[in-house]
Short mmCIF file of C-alpha atoms and ligand atoms in Angstrom, two decimals:
data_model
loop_
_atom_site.label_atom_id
_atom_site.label_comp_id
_atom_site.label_asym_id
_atom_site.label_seq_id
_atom_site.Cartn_x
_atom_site.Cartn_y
_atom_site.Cartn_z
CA UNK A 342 12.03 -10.12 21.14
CA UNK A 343 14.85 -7.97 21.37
CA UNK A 344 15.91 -5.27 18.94
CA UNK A 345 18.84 -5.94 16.96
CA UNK A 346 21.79 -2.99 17.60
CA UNK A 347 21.21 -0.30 15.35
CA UNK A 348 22.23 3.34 15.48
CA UNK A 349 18.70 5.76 15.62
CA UNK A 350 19.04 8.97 14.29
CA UNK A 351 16.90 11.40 14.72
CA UNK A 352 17.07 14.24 12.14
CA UNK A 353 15.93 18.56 12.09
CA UNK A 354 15.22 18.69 8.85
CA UNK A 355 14.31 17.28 5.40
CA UNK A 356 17.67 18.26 4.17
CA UNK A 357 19.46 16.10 7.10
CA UNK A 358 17.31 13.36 6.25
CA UNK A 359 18.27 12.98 2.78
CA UNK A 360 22.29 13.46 4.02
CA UNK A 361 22.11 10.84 5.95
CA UNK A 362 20.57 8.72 3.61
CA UNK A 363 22.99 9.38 1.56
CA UNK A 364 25.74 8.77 3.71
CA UNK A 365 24.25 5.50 4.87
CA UNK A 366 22.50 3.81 1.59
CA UNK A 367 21.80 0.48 1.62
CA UNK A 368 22.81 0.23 5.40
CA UNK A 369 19.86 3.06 6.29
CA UNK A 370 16.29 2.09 6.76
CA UNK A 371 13.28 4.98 7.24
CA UNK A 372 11.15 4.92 9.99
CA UNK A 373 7.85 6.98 10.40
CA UNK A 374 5.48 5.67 12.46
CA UNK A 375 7.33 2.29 12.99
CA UNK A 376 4.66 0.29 13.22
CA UNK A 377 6.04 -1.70 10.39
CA UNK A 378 9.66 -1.24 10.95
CA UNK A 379 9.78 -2.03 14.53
CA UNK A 380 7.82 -4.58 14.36
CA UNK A 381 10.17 -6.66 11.83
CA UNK A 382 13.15 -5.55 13.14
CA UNK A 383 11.87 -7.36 16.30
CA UNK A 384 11.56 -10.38 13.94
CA UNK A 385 14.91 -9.87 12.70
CA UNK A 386 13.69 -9.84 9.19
CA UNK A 387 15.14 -5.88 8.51
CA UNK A 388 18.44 -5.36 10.12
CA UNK A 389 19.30 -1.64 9.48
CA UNK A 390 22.37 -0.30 11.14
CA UNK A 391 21.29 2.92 10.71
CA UNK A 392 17.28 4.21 11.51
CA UNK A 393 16.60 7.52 9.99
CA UNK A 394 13.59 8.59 12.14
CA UNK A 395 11.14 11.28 10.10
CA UNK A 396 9.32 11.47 13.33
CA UNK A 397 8.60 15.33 14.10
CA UNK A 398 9.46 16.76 10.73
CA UNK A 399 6.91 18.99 10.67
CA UNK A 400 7.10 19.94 6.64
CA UNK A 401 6.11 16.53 6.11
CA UNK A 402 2.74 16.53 8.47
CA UNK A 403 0.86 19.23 6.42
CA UNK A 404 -2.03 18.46 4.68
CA UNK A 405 -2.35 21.90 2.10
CA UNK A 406 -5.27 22.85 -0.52
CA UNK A 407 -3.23 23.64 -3.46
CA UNK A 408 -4.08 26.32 -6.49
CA UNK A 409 -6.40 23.91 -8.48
CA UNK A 410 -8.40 22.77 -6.16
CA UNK A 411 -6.55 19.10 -5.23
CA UNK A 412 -4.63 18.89 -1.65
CA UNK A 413 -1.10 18.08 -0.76
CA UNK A 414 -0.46 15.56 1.76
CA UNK A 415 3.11 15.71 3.71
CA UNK A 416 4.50 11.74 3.85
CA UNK A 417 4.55 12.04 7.86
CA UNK A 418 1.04 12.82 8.25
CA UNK A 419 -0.83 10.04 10.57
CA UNK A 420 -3.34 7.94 9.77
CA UNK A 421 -5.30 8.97 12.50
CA UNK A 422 -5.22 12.37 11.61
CA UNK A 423 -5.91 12.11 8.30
CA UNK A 424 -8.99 9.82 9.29
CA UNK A 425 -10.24 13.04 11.22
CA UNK A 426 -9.71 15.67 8.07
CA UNK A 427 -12.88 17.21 7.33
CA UNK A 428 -11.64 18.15 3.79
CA UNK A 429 -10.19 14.50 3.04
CA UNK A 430 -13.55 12.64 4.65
CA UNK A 431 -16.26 15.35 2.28
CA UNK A 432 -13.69 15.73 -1.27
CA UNK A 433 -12.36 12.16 -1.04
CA UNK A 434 -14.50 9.56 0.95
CA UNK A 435 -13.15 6.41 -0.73
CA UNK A 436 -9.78 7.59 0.70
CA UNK A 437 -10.98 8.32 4.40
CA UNK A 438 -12.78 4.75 3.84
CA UNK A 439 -9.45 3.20 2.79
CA UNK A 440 -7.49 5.56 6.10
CA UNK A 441 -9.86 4.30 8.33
CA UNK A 442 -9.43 0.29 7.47
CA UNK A 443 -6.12 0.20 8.19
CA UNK A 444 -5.26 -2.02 10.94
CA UNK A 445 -6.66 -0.27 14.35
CA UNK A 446 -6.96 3.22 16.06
CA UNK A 447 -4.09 2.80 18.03
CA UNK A 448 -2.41 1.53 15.14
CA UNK A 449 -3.07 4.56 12.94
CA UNK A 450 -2.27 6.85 16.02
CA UNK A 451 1.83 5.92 15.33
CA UNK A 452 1.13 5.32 11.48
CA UNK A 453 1.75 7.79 8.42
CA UNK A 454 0.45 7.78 5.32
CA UNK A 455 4.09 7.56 3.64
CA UNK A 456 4.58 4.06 5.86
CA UNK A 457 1.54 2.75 4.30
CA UNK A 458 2.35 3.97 0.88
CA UNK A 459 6.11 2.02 1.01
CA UNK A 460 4.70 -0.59 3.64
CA UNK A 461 6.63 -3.72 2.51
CA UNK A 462 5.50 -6.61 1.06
CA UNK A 463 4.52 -9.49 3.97
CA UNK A 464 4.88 -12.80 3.54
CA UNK A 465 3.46 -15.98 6.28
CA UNK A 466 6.81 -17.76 5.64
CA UNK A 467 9.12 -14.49 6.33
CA UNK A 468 6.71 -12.46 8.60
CA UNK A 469 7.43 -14.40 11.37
CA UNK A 470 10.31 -15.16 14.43
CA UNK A 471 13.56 -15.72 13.63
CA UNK A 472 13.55 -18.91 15.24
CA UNK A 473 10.52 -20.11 13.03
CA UNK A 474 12.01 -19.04 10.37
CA UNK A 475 15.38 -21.32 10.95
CA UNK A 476 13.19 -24.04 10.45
CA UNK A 477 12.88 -23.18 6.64
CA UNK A 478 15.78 -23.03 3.74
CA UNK A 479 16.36 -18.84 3.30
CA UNK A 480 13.88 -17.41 0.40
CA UNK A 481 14.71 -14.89 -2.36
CA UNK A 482 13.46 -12.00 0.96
CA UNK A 483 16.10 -13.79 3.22
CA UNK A 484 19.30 -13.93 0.49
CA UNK A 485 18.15 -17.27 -0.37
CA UNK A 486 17.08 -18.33 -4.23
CA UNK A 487 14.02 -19.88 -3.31
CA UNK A 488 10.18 -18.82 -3.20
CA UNK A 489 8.35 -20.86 -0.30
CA UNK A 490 4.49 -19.72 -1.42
CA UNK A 491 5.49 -21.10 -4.96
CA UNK A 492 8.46 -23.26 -4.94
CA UNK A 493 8.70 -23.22 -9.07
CA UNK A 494 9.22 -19.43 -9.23
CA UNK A 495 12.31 -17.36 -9.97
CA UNK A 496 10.80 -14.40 -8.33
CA UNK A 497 9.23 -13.54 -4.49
CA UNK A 498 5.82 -13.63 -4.10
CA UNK A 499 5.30 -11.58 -0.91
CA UNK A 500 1.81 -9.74 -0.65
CA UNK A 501 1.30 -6.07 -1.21
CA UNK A 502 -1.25 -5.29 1.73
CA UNK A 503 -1.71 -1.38 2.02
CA UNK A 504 -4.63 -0.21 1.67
CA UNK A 505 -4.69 3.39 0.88
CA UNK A 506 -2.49 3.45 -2.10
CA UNK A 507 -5.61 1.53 -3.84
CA UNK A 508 -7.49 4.73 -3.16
CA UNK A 509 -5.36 6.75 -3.93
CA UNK A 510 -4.41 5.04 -7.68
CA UNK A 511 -8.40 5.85 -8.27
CA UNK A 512 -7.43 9.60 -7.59
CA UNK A 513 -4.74 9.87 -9.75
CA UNK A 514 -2.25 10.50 -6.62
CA UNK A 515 1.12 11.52 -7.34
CA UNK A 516 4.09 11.11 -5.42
CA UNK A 517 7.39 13.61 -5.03
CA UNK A 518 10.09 11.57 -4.13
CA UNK A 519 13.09 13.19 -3.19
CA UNK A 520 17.06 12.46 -2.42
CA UNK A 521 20.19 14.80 -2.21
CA UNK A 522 20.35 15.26 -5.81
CA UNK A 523 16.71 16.91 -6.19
CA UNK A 524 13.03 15.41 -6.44
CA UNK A 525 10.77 13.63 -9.06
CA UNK A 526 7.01 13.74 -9.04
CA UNK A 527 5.70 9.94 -9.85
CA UNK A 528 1.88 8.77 -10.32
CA UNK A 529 1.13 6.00 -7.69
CA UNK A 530 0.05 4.28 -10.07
CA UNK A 531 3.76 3.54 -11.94
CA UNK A 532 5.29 3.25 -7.97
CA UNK A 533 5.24 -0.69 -7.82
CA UNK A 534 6.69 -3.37 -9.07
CA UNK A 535 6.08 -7.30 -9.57
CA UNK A 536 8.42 -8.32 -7.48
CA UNK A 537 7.60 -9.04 -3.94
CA UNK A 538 11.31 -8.62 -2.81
CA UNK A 539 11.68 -5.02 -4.31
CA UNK A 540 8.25 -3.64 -4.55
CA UNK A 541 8.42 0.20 -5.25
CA UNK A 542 10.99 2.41 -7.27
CA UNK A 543 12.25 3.64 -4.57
CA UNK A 544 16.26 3.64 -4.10
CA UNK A 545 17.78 3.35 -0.58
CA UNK A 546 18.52 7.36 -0.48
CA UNK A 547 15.12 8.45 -1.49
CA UNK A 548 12.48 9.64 0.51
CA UNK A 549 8.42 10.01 -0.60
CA UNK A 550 8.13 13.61 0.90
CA UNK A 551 4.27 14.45 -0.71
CA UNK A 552 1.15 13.16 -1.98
CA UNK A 553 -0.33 15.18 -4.43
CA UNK A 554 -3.99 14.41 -4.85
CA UNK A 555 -6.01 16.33 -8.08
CA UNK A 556 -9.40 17.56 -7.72
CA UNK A 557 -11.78 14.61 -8.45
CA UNK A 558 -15.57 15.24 -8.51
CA UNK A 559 -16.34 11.44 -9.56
CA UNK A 560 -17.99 8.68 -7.91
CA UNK A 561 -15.44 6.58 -5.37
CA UNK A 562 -15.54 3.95 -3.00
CA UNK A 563 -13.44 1.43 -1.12
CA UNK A 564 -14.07 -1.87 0.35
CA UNK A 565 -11.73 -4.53 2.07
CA UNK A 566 -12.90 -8.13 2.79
CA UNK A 567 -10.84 -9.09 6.38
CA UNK A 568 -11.16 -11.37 8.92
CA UNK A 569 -11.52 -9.13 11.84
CA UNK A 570 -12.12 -5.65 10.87
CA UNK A 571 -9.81 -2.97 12.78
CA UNK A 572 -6.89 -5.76 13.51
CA UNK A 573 -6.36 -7.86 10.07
CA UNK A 574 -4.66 -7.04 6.56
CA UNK A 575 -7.17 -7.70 3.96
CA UNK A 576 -7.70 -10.98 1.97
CA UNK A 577 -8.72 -8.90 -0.58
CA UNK A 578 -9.35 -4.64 -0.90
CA UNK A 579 -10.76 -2.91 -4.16
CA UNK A 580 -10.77 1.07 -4.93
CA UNK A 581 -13.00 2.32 -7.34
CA UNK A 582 -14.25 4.80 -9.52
CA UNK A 583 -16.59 6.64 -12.08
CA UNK A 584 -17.71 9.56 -13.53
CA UNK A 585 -21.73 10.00 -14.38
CA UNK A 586 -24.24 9.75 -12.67
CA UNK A 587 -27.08 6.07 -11.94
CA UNK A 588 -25.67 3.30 -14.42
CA UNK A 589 -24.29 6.04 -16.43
CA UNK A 590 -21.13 6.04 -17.49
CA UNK A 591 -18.12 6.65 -19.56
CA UNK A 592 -14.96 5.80 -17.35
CA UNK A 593 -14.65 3.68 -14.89
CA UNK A 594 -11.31 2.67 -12.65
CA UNK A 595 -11.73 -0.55 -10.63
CA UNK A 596 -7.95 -1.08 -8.54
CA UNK A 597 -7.65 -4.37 -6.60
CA UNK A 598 -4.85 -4.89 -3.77
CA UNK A 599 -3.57 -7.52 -1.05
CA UNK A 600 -4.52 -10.05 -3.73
CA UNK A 601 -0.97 -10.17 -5.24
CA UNK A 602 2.77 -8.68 -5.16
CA UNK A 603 1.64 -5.26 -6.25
CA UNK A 604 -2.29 -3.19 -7.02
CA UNK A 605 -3.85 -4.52 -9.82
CA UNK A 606 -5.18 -2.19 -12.04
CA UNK A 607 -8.28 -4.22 -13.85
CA UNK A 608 -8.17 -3.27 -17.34
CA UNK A 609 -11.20 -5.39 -19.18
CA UNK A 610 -13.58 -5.53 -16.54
CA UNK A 611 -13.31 -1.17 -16.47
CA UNK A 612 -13.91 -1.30 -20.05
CA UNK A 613 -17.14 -3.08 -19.63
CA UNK A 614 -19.04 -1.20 -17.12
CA UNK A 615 -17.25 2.02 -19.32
CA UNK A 616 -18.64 0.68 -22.56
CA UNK A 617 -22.22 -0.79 -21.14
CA UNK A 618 -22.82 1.40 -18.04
CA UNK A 619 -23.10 -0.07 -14.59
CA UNK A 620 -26.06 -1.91 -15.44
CA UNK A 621 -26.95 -5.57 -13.78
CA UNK A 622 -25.53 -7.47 -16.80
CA UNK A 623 -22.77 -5.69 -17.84
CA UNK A 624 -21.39 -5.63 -13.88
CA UNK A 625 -22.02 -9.54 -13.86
CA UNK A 626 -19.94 -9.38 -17.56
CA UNK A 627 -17.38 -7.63 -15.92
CA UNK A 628 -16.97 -9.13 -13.03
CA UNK A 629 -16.60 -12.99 -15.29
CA UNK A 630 -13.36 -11.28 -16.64
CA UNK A 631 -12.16 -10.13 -13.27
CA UNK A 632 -9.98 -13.90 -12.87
CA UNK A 633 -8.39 -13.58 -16.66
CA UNK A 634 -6.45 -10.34 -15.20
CA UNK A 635 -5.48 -11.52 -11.61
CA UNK A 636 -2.22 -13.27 -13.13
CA UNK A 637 -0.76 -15.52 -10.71
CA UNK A 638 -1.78 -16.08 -7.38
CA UNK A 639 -0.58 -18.09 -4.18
CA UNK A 640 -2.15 -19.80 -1.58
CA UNK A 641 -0.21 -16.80 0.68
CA UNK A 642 -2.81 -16.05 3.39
CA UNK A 643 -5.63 -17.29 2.15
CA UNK A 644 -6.25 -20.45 -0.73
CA UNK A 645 -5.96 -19.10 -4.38
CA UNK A 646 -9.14 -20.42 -5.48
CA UNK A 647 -10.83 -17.67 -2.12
CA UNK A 648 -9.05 -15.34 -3.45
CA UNK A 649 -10.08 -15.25 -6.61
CA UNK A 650 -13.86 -16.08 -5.71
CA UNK A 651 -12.87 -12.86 -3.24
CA UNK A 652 -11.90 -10.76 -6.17
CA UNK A 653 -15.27 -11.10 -8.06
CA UNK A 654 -17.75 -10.57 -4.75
CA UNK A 655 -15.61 -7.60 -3.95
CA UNK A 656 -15.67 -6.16 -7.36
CA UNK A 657 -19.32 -6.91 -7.93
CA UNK A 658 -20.10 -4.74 -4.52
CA UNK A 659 -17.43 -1.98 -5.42
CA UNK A 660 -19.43 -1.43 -9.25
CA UNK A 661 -22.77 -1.51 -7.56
CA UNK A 662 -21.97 0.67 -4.73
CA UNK A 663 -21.03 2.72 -7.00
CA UNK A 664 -24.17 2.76 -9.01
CA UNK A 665 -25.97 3.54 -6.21
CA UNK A 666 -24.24 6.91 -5.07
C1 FAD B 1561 -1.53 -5.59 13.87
C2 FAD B 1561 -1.26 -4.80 12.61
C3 FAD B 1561 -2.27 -4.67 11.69
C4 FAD B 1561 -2.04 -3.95 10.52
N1 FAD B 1561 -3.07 -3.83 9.64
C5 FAD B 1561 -2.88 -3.13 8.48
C6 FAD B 1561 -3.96 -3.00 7.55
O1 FAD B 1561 -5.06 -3.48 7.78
N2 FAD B 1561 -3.73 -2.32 6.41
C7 FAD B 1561 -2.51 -1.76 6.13
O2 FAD B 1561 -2.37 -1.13 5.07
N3 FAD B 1561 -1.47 -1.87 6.99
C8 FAD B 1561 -1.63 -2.53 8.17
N4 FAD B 1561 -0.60 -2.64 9.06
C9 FAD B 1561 0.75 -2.21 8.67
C10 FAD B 1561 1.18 -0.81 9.14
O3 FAD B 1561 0.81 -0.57 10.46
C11 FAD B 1561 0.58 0.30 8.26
O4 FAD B 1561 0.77 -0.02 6.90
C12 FAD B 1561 1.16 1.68 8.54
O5 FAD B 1561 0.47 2.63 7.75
C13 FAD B 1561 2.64 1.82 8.28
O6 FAD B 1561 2.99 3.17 8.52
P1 FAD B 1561 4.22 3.56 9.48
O7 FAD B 1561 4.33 5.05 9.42
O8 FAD B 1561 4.10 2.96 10.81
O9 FAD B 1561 5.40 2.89 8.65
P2 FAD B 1561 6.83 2.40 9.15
O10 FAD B 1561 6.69 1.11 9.88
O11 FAD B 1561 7.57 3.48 9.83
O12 FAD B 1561 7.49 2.14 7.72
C14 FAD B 1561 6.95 1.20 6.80
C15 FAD B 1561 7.87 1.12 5.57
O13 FAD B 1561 7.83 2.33 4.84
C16 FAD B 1561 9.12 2.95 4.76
N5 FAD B 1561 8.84 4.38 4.85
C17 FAD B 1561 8.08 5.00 5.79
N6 FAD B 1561 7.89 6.27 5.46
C18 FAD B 1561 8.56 6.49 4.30
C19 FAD B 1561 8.72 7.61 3.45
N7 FAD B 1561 8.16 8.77 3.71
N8 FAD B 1561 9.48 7.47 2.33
C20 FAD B 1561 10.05 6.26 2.02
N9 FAD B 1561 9.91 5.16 2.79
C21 FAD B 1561 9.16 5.27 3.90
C22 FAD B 1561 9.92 2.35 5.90
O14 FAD B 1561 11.31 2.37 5.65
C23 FAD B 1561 9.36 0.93 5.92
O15 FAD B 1561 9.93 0.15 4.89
C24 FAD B 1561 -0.78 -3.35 10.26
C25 FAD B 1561 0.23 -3.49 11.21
C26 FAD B 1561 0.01 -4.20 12.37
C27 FAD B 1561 1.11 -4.30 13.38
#
């Protein structure tokens, strides 16, 4: 599958990047490692005329221990790298665990952490040839005014599949996001959206530069449930989080991803295990109430009813694993 024409530009610096973004807006597309990017563009389903490369910017690639003890992550920093740094893998193992299940080693060789935090939404009806896709009436991701997963709905339904931002919501992660006109620092958390078509705030001139990570001396852990580990997207991911120590205690975070358009941050189920501690019954409680917040799923990738069966094993190992560390 052929390319379609596009002008690449390859940029010096930060400042050049954002220019050309400028200059280009909505007819401008980012690439970093392209594993994404290329890929669909092969597919035909992102026709940019202009590809602003970040490839080689080395202010983006640093990883830097800032003042109060957290670390600063530059956008263009791969996956494979990151995978390999010692102070990521002993402050912030649920985040190595969630670098690491991304797709496979060569894969994460070209990836960047930035790609994976604005990967876009996929969908089995769009994600596919051209050609296939003639076979189908355009949906609200091809200009059309139609959802294929759920024919009744007004808005796309396209999957959110990353896997580290679900990590990095337990951390607290921020993200700087810059254009021309100056930068704005943005919890990961607030960074997506419902809607599978448009999924993060970001406009076509801006540019996630850094991710900010705090110091965080609580309990984490990742898990992703996927067919074949080091090739598939998950069915289902969870990040999560606590402070204590055993069954005790007081806060706990529980993020679930590639289960819907966006993360789901579980809000009743945390309470629970917050309010009870991670004992037996009140992770069984919890883990009853994980459906009520799961809003609506599709049969997109996997059937609904998996999914949400999916949801509660996943969640049920996440609070125990937890327990356990
Ligand atoms: C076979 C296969 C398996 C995969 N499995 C997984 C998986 O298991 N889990 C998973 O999470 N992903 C998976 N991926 C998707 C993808 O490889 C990763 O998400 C990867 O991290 C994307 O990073 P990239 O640098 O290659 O992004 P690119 O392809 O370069 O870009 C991805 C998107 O992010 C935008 N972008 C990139 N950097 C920035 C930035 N700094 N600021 C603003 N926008 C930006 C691009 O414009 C584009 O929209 C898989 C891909 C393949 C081909």
């Amino acid at each position: 599958m052929l390319l379609p024409d596009h002008s690449y530009v390859k940029v010096d610096s930060l400042e050049d990047c954002l220019e050309r973004l400028r200059e280009n807006g909505e007819k401008a597309m980012i690439v970093a490692g392209g594993t994404d990017v290329i890929f669909n563009m092969r597919l035909k389903l992102f026709d940019p005329e202009v590809v602003v490369s970040l490839r080689g910017l080395e202010e983006l690639e640093k990883v830097e221990e800032i003042a109060d003890g957290g670390l600063r992550i530059g956008a263009g920093a791969r996956l494979a790298d990151l995978a390999e740094n010692p102070i990521i893998n002993s402050r912030y193992p649920a985040f190595a665990d969630s670098i690491r299940a991304v797709a496979s080693t060569h894969i994460r060789n070209m990836a960047t952490l930035g790609g994976n935090i604005c990967l876009q939404t996929r969908c089995a009806y769009t994600n596919n040839s051209e050609q296939w896709r003639e076979g189908l009436k355009t949906c609200y991701k091809t200009d059309g005014n139609i959802c294929h997963v759920l024919k009744s709905s007004t808005k796309c339904h396209a999957i959110n599949n990353a896997d580290t931002p679900l990590a990095l919501i337990v951390l607290g992660a921020v993200l700087t996001i810059q254009n021309t006109d100056g930068s704005r620092d943005v919890p990961i958390a607030e960074f997506y959206s419902e809607d599978g078509m448009d999924n993060t705030m970001l406009k076509p001139d801006e540019v996630v530069t850094f991710i900010t990570i705090p110091e965080v001396t609580d309990r984490t852990t990742f898990l992703k449930i996927a067919p074949r580990a080091g090739m598939d997207f998950s069915i289902a991911a969870v990040a999560a989080r606590c402070d204590g120590s055993g069954a005790d205690v007081s806060k706990v975070t529980i993020v679930l991803g590639s289960l819907s358009t966006h993360p789901i941050v579980l809000d009743k189920p945390a309470r629970i295990v917050s309010e009870k501690g991670l004992t037996d019954d009140a992770i069984a409680e919890a883990v009853e109430q994980v459906r009520e917040e799961l809003g609506e799923l599709t049969n997109l990738f996997s059937r609904t009813v998996y999914k949400k069966r999916m949801a509660n094993v996943i969640v049920k190992r996440a609070l125990v694993a937890l327990r356990e560390m």
